[in-house]
Coordinates of C-alpha atoms in Angstrom, one line a residue:
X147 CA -30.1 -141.1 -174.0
X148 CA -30.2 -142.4 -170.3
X149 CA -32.6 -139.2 -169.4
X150 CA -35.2 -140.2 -171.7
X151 CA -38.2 -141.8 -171.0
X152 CA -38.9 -145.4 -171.6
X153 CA -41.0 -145.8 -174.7
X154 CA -44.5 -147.4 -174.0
X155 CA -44.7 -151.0 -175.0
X156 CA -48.5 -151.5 -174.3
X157 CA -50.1 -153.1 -177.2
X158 CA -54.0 -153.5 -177.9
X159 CA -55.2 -157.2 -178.1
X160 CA -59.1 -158.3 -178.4
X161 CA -60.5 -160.9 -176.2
X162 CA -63.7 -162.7 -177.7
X163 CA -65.7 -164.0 -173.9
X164 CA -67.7 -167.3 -173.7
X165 CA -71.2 -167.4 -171.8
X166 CA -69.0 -168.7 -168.6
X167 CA -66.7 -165.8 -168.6
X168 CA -69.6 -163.2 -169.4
X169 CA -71.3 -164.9 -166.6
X170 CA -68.0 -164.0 -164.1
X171 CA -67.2 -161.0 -165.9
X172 CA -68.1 -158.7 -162.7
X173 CA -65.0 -160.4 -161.3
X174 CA -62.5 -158.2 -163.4
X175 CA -63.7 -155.0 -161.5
X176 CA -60.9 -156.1 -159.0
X177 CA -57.1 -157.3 -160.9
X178 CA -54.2 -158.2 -159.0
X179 CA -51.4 -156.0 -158.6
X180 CA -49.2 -156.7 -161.8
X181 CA -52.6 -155.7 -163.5
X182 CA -53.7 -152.9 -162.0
X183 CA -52.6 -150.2 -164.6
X184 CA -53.9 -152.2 -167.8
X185 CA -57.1 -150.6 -169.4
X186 CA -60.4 -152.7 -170.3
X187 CA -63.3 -151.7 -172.3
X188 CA -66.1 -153.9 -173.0
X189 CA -66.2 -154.2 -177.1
X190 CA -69.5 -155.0 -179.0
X191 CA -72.5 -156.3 -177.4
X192 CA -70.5 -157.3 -174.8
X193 CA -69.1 -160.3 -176.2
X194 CA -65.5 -159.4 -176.6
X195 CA -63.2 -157.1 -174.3
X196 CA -60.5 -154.8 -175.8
X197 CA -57.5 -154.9 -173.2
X198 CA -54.3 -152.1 -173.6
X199 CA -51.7 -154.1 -171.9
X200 CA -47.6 -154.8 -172.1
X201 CA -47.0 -158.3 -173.3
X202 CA -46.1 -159.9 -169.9
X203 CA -49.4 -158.2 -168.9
X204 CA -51.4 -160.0 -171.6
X205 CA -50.3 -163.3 -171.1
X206 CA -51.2 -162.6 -167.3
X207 CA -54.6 -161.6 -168.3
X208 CA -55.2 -164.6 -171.1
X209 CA -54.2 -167.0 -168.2
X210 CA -57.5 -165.0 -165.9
X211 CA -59.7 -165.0 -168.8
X212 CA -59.1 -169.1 -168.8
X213 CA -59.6 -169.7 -165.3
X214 CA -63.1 -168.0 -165.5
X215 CA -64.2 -170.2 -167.9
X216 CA -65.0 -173.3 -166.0
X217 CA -68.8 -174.6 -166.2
X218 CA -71.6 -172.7 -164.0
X219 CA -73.3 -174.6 -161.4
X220 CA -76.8 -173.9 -160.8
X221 CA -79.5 -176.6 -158.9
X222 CA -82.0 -177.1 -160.6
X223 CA -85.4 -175.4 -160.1
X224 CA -88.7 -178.0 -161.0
X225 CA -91.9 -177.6 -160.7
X226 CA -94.3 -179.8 -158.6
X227 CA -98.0 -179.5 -157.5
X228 CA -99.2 -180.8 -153.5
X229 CA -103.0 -181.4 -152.9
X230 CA -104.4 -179.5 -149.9
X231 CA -106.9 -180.6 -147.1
X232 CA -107.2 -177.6 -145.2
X233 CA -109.8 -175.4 -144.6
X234 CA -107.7 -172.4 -145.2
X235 CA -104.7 -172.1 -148.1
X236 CA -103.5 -168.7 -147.7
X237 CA -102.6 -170.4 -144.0
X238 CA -100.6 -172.9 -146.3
X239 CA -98.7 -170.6 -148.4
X240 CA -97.7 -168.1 -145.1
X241 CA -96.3 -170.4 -143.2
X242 CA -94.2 -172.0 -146.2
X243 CA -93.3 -168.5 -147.5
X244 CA -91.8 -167.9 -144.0
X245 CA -89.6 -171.2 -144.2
X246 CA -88.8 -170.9 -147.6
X247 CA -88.2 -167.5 -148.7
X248 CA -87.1 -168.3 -152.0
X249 CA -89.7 -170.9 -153.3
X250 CA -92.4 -169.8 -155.4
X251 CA -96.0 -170.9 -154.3
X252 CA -99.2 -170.7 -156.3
X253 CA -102.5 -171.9 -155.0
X254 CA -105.3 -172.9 -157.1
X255 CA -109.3 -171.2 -157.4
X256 CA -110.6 -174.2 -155.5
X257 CA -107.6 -174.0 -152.6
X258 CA -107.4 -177.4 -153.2
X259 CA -103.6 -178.2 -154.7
X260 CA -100.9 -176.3 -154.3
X261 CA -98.2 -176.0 -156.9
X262 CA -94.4 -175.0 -155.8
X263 CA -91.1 -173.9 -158.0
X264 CA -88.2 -174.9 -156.2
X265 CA -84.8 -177.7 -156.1
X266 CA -85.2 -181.3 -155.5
X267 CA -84.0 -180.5 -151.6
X268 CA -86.4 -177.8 -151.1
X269 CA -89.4 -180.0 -152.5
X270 CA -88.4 -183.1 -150.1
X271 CA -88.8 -180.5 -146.9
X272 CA -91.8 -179.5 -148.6
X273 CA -93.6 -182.2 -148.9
X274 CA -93.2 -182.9 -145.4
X275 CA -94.6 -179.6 -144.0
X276 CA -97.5 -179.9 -146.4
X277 CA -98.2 -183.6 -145.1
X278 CA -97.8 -182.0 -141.1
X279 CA -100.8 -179.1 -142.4
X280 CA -103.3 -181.8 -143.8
X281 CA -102.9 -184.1 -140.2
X282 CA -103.6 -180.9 -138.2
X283 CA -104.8 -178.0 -139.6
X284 CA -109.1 -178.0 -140.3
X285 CA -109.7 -179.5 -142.8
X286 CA -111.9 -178.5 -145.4
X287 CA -115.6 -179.0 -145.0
X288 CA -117.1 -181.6 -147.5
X289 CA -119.2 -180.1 -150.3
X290 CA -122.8 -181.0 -150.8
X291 CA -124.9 -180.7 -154.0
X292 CA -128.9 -180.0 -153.3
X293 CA -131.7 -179.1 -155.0
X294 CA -134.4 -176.3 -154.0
X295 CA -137.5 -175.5 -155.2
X296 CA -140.4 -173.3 -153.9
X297 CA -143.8 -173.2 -155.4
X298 CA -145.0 -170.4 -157.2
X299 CA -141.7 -168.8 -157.3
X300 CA -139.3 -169.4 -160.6
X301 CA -135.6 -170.5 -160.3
X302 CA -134.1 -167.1 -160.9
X303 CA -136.5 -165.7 -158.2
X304 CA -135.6 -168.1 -155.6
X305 CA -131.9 -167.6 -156.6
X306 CA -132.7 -164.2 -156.0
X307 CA -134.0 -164.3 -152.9
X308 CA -131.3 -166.5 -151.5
X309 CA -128.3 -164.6 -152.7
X310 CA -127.6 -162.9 -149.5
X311 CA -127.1 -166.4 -147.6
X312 CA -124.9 -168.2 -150.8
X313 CA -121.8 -166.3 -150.0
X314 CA -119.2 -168.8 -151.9
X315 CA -121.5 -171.6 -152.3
X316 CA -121.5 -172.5 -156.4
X317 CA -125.2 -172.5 -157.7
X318 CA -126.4 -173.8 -161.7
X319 CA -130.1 -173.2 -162.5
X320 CA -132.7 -175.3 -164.1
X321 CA -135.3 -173.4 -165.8
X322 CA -136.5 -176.1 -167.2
X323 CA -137.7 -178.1 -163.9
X324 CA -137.6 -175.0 -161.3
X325 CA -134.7 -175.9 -159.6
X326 CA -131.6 -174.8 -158.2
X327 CA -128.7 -176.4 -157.7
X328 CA -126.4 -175.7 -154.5
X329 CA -122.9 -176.6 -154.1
X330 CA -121.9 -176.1 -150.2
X331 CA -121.2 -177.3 -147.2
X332 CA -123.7 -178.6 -144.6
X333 CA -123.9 -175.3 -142.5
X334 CA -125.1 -173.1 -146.0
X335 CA -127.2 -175.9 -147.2
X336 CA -128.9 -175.8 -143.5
X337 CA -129.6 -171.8 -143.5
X338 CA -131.1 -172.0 -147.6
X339 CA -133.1 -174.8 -146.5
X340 CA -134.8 -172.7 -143.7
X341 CA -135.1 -169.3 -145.8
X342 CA -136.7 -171.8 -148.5
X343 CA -139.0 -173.2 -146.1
X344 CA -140.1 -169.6 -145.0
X345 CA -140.5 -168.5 -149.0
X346 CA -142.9 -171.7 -149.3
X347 CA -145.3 -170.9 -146.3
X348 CA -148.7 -170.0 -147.6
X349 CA -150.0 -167.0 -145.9
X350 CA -153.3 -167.5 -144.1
X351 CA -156.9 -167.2 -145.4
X352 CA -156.8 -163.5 -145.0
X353 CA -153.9 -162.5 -146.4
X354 CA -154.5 -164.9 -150.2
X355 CA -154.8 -162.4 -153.0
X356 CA -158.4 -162.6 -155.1
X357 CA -159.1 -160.4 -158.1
X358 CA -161.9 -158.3 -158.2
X359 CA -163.6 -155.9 -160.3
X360 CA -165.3 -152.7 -159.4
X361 CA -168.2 -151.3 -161.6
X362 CA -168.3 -147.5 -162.1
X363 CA -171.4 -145.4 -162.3
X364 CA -170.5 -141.6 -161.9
X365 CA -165.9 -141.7 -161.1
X366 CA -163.9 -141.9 -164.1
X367 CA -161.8 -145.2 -164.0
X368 CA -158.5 -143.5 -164.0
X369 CA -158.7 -141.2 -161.7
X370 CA -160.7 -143.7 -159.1
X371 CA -157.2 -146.0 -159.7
X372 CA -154.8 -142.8 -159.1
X373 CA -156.9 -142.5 -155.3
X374 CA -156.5 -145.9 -154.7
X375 CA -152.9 -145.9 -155.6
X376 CA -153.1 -143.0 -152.8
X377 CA -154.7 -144.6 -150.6
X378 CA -154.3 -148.4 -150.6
X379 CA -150.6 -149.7 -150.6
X380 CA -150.7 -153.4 -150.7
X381 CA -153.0 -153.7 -153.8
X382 CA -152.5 -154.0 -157.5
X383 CA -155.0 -151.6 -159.2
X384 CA -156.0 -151.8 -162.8
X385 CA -158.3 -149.1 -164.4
X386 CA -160.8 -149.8 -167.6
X387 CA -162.1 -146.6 -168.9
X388 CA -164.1 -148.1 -171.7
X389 CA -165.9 -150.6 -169.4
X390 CA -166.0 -148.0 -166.6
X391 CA -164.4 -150.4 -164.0
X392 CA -161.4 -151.2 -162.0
X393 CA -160.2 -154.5 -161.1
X394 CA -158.6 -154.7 -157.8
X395 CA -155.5 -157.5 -156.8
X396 CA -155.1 -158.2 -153.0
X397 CA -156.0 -159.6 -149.6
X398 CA -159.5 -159.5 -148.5
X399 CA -159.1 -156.8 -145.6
X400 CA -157.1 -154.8 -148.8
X401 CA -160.9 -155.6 -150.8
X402 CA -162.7 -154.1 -147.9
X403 CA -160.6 -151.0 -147.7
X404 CA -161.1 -150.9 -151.6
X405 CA -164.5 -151.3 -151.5
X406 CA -165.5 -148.5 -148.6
X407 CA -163.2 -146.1 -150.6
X408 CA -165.0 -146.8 -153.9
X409 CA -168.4 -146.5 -152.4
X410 CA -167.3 -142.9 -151.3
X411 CA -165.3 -141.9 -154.3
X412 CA -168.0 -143.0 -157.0
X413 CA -170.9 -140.4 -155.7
X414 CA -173.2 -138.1 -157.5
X415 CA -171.6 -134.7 -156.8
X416 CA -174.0 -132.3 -154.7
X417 CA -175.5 -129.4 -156.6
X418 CA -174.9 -125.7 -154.2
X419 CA -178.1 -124.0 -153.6
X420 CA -179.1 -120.8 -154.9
X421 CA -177.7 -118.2 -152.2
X422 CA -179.4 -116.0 -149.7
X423 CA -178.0 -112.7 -147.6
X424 CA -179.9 -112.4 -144.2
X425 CA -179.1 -110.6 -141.4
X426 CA -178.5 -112.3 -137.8
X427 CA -179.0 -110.0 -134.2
X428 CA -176.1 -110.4 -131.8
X429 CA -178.2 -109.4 -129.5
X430 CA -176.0 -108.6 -125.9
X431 CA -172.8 -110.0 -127.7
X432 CA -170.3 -108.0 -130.1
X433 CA -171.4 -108.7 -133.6
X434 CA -167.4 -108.3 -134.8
X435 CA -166.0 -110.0 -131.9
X436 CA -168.5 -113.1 -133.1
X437 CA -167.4 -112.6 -136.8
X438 CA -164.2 -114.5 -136.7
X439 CA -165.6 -117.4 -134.9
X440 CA -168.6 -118.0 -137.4
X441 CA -166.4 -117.3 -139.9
X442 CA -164.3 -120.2 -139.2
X443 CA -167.5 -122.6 -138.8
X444 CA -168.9 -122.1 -142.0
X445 CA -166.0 -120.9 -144.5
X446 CA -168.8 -121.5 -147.8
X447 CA -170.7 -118.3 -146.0
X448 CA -169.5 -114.7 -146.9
X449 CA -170.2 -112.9 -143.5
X450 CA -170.0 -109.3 -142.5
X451 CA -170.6 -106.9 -139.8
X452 CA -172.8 -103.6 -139.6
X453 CA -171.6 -101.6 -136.3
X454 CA -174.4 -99.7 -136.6
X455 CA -177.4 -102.2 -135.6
X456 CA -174.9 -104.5 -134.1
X457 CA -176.0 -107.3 -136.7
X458 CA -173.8 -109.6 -138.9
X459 CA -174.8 -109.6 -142.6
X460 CA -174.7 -113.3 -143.7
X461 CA -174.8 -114.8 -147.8
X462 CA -175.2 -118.4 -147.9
X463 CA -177.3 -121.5 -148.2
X464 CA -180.9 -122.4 -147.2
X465 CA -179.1 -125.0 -144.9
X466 CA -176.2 -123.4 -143.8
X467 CA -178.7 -120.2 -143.0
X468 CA -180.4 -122.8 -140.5
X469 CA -177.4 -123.9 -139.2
X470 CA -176.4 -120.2 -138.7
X471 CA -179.6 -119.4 -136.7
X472 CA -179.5 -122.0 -134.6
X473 CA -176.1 -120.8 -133.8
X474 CA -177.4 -117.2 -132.8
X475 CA -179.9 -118.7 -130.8
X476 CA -177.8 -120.4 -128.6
X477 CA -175.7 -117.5 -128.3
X478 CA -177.9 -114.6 -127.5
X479 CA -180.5 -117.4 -124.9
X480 CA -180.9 -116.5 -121.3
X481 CA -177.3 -117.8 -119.7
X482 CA -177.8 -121.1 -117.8
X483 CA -176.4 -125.2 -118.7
X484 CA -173.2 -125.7 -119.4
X485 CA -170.7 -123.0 -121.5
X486 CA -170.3 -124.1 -124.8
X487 CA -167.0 -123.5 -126.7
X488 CA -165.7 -123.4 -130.3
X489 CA -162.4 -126.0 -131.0
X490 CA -161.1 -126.1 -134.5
X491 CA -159.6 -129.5 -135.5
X492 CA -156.8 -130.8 -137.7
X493 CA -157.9 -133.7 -140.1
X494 CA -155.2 -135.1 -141.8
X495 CA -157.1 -138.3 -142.9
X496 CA -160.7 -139.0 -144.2
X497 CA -163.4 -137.5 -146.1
X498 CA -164.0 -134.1 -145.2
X499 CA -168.0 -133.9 -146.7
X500 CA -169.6 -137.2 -144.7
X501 CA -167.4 -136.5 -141.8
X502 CA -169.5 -133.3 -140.0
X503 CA -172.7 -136.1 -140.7
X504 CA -170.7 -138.8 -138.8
X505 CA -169.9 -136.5 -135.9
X506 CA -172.8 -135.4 -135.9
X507 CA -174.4 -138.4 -134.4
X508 CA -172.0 -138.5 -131.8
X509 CA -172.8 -135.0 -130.5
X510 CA -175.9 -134.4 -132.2
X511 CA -176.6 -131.0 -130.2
X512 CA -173.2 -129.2 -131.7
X513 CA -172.7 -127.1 -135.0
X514 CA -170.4 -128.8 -136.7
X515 CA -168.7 -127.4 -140.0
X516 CA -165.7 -128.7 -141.9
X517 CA -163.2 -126.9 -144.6
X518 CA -162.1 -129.4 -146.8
X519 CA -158.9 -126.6 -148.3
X520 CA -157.2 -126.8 -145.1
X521 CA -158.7 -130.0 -143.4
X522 CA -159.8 -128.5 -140.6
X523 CA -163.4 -129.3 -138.7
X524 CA -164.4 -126.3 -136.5
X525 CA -167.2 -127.7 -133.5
X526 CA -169.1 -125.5 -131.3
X527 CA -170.6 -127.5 -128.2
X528 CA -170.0 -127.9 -124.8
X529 CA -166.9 -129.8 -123.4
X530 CA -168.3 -133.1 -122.9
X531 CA -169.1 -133.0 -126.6
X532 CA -165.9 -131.8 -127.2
X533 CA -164.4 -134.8 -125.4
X534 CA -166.4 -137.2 -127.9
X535 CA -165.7 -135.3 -130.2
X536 CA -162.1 -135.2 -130.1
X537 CA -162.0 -138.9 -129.0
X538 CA -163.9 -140.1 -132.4
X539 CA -161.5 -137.9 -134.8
X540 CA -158.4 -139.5 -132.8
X541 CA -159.4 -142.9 -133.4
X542 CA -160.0 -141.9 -137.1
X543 CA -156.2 -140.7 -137.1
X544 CA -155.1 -143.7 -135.6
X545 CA -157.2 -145.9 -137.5
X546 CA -155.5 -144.0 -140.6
X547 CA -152.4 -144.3 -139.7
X548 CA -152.0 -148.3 -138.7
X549 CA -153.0 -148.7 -142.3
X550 CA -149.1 -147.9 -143.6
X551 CA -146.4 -147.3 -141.4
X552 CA -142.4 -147.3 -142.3
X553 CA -140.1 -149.1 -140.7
X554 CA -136.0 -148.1 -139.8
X555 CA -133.7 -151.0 -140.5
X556 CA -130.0 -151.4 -139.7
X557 CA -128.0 -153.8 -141.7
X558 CA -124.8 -154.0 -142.7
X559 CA -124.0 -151.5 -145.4
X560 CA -122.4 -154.2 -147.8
X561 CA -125.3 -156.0 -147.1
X562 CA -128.1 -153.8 -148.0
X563 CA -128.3 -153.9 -151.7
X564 CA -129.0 -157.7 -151.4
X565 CA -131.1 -157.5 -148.3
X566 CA -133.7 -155.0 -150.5
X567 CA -133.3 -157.1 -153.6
X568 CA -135.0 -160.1 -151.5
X569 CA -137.7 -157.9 -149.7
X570 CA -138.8 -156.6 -153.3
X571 CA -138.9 -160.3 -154.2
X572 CA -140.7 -161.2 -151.4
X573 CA -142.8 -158.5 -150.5
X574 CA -143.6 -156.6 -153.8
X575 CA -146.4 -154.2 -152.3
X576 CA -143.9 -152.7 -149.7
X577 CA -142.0 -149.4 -150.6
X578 CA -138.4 -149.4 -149.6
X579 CA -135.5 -147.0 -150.2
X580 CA -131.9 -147.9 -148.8
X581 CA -128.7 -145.5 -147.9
X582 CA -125.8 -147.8 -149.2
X583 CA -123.1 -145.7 -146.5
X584 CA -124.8 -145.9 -143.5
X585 CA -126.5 -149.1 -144.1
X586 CA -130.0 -147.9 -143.5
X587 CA -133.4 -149.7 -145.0
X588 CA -136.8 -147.9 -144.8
X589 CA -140.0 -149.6 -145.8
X590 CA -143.3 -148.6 -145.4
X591 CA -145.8 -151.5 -145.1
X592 CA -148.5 -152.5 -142.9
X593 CA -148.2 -153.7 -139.3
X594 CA -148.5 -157.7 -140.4
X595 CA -146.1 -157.3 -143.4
X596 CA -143.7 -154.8 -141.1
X597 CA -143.8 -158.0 -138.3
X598 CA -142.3 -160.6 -141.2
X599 CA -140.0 -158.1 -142.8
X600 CA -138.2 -157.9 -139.4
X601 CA -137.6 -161.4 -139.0
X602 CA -136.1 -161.8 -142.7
X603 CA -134.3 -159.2 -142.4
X604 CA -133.1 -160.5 -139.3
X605 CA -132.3 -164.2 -140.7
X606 CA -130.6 -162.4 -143.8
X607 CA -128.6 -160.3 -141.6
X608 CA -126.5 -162.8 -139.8
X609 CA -126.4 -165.3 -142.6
X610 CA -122.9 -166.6 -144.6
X611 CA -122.8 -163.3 -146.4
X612 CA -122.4 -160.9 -143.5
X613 CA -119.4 -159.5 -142.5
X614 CA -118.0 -158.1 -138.8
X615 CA -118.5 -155.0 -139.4
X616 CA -121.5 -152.6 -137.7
X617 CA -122.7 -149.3 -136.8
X618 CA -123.3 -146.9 -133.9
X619 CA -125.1 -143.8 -133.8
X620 CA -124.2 -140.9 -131.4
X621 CA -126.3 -138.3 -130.4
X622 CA -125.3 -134.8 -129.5
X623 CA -126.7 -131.7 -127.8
X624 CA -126.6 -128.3 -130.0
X625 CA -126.1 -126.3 -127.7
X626 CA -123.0 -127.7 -125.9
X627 CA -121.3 -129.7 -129.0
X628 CA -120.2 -128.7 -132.4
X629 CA -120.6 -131.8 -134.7
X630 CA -118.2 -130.8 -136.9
X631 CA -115.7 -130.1 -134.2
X632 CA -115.8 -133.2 -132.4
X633 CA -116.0 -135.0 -136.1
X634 CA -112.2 -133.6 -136.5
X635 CA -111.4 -134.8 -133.0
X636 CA -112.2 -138.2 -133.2
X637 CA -111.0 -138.3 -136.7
X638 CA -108.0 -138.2 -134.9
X639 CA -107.9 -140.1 -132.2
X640 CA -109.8 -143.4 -133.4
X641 CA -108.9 -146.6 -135.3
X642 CA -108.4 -145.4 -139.7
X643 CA -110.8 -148.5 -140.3
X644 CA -113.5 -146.3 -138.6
X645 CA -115.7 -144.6 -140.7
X646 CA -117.5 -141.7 -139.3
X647 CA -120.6 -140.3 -141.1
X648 CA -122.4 -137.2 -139.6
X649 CA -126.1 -136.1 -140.4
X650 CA -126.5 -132.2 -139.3
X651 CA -130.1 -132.0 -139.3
X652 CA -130.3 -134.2 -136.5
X653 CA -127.1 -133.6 -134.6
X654 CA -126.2 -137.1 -135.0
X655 CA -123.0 -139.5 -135.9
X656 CA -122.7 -142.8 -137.5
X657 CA -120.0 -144.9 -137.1
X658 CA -119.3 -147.5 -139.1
X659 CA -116.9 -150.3 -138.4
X660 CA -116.0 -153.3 -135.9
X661 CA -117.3 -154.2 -132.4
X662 CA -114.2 -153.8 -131.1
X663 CA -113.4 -150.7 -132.9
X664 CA -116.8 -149.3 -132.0
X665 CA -116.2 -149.7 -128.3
X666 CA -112.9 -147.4 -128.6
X667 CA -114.9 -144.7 -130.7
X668 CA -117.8 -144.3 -127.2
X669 CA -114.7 -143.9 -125.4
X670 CA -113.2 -141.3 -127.3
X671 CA -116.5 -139.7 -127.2
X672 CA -117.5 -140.3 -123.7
X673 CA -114.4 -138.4 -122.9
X674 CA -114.7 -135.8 -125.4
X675 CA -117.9 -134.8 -123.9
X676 CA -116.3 -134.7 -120.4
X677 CA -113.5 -132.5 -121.4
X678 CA -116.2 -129.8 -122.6
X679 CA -117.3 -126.9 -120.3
X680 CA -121.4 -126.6 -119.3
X681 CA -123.3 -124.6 -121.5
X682 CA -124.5 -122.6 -118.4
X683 CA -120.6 -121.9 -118.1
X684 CA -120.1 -120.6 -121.8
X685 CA -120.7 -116.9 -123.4
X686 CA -121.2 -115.4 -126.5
X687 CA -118.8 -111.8 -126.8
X688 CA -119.0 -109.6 -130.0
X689 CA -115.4 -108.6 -131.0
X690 CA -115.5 -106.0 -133.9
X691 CA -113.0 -105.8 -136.5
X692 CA -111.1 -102.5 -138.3
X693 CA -108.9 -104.2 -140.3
X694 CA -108.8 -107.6 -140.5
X695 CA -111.1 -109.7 -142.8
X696 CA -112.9 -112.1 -141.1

């Protein structure tokens, strides 16, 4: 009986655990010694434990269970809310996170009061640090509440129109009395009061708006207001058919250019005359070598050549047949005088019928003959004609174009939707498109309105609203860079907050970020240029391919 083994006199007993010995029940992962071979297994919902133990062993573990059971002791974690003075909060809560890693900190909309979850001893150091940031931290600029109003112009207008400079300022509008109400400090309420006094200023005597109508004899209404639309920008046009009028909105100068363009669209059209063929001699002169430069003068004519009598065949008008004889007269007299040559002119602006008459009285000894399909006005005269001339149908060009011209503005991209909100409101009869990624406003307007768009955009660009960031545009030579190749370079090589946009069709590259990030990108690309060879140095070589795909 001594060689056989003892019997096992491990029993099973269930222990039911209180919250305190749940709570230090990770403790039992490590028994002493004398317990080191018993076997524990957590029972239901972990509120009992089943132990397989020998007696001695259970009593042992009973005696453990009942030292875990003493009381927890937690400090208690209250709530309290601090008021703020500072300028900036999120300075607050950084520098309290930093000494008090374990607090909780939550800062109201207004930045005003701070409210902290933390022990009794934690809210006593608290409240001193918070005490040390109001004494010397800024502190918050006071808030003023003012009232604007602009004549003319309704609340929600003006609200409009002074978005870009509210940044955080709180606004309320009353409809009721035209106002609106600003909450902000003094430095706002000094930049809306300047952009309201500029929305107040009348224009001058000039540039008032009067309302005219326009009487129609021979034009139909609507198509006289679809030219005018054409032709004059800053005006409101409003077509009557049944009365046969238009009625015109806009500056006097804009009446006067209405008025000249009426008086030259509302004509009795000209009745062709019957045609007639005669024949011209070219006399010393090669009638075909002649063909193509008559041709050209008077396009209306149907002209042909007969080799055989050296004559040109010509089917036309009573008055151009005139015209056209006067034109072989001058060519087949005696030589002697000055040489006369034919010029052919581009006319992109005015009225191709009246304008031979107008030139006409500047060089009243030159054929003169105009094709109104491809604007075109072909003289024959000698050169000091030619000079006047030339010199008259310039200034008409010029004339033509200081009428409307566009504009290129740069703002800030997050600031361009608002910027051409306000010149809409401001200046309704400019035309303006914007590129929201590059930041870039085009408006077409006259030279007066172009002169006050730039100084509003100006005064909205570097208001409350506008940020740090700007652009830079780089431009590159074809034939010694590769934009996209030097886009992937710099990609590379520059700051990530850079954006880089590039524009093929003109070889150029926007970038789109800080000054100081900006300065780093014309490095990068000062140097990248440097690093390239000379395009006298560089060669193109064929290399053809039997295999390979390219």
């Amino acid at each position: 009986l001594s060689v056989l083994p003892v019997a096992d006199r491990r029993e099973l007993k269930i222990y039911p655990l209180t919250e305190n010995q749940r709570a230090r029940q990770i403790t039992l992962a490590t028994l002493p010694a004398e317990l080191s071979d018993i076997k524990l297994v957590t029972g239901q919902s972990g509120q009992e434990l089943l132990v397989w133990a020998a007696p001695e062993q259970h009593s042992a573990f009973a005696e453990l269970l009942k030292q875990l059971d003493q009381p927890l002791t937690n400090p208690a974690i209250v709530p309290k809310s601090y008021s703020l003075k500072v300028q900036s909060a999120a300075t607050v809560t950084t520098l309290l996170t930093a000494e008090f890693p374990t607090v909780q900190l939550t800062v109201n909309t207004a930045g005003d009061e701070l409210t902290v979850l933390a022990s009794p001893d934690q809210h006593a150091r608290i409240a001193e640090r918070i005490a040390e940031f109001n004494a010397e931290l800024p502190s918050k600029p006071e808030l003023l509440v003012e009232s604007y109003a602009v004549d003319g112009m309704t609340a929600v207008a003006l609200q409009q129109a002074l978005l870009p400079l509210l940044g955080t300022a709180q606004t309320t509008l009353d409809s009721q009395g035209e106002r609106l109400l600003v909450r902000a400090d003094a430095e706002t309420h000094a930049e809306l009061h300047q952009m309201a006094t500029a929305l107040g200023a009348k224009p001058a005597a000039g540039r008032q708006k009067v309302v005219l109508a326009y009487p129609l004899e021979h034009a139909a209404a609507t198509n006289v207001k679809l030219l005018l639309d054409q032709i004059v920008r800053d005006a409101t046009v409003l077509a009557d058919d049944k009365l046969r009028q238009v009625v015109v909105t806009g500056s006097l100068e804009t009446q006067a250019q209405v008025k000249a363009a009426i008086d030259q669209i509302d004509r009795t059209g000209t009745v062709r005359q019957a045609a007639e063929i005669r024949s011209y001699d070219a006399g010393q002169l090669t009638a075909s070598a002649l063909l193509t430069t008559l041709q050209a003068m008077w396009p209306n004519m149907q002209l042909t050549v007969d080799g055989v009598s050296n004559q040109v065949v010509a089917s036309g008008t009573p008055e151009e047949h005139e015209q056209l004889e006067a034109a072989f007269e001058q060519l087949t007299m005696a030589p002697g005088g000055d040489a006369q040559l034919a010029k052919t002119y581009s006319v992109p602006f005015g009225e191709m019928s009246t304008l031979p008459s107008v030139l006409k009285q500047l060089a009243p000894r030159a054929l003169i003959s105009s094709d109104p399909v491809s604007r075109t006005v072909t003289v024959w005269a000698t050169p000091p004609q030619q000079k006047l001339v030339e010199q008259a149908l310039e200034a008409l060009n010029q004339t033509a174009r200081d009428a409307q011209q566009p504009a290129t503005y740069m703002v800030k991209p997050t600031q361009v939707l608002a910027i051409q909100t306000s010149l809409r409101t401001l200046f309704p009869a400019a035309v303006s498109t914007s590129d929201p990624t590059t930041g870039q406003l085009v408006v077409v307007a006259s030279q007066d309105v172009q002169s006050r768009i730039a100084s509003v955009v100006e005064m909205l660009s570097n208001g409350a609203g506008a940020d740090e960031a700007t652009t830079k545009v780089f431009t590159f030579d074809p034939k010694q860079v590769e934009l996209s190749n030097i886009l992937v370079a710099l990609k590379s090589t520059i700051p990530a907050q850079v954006r880089l946009e590039s524009n093929p069709a003109n070889h150029t590259l926007l970038a789109i970020g800080s000054a100081e990030d900006l300065e780093r990108v014309s490095e990068q690309v000062q140097r990248l240029i440097e690093q390239m060879p000379s395009p006298d140095t560089m060669s193109s070589v064929v290399y053809p391919l039997r295999h390979a795909n390219p």
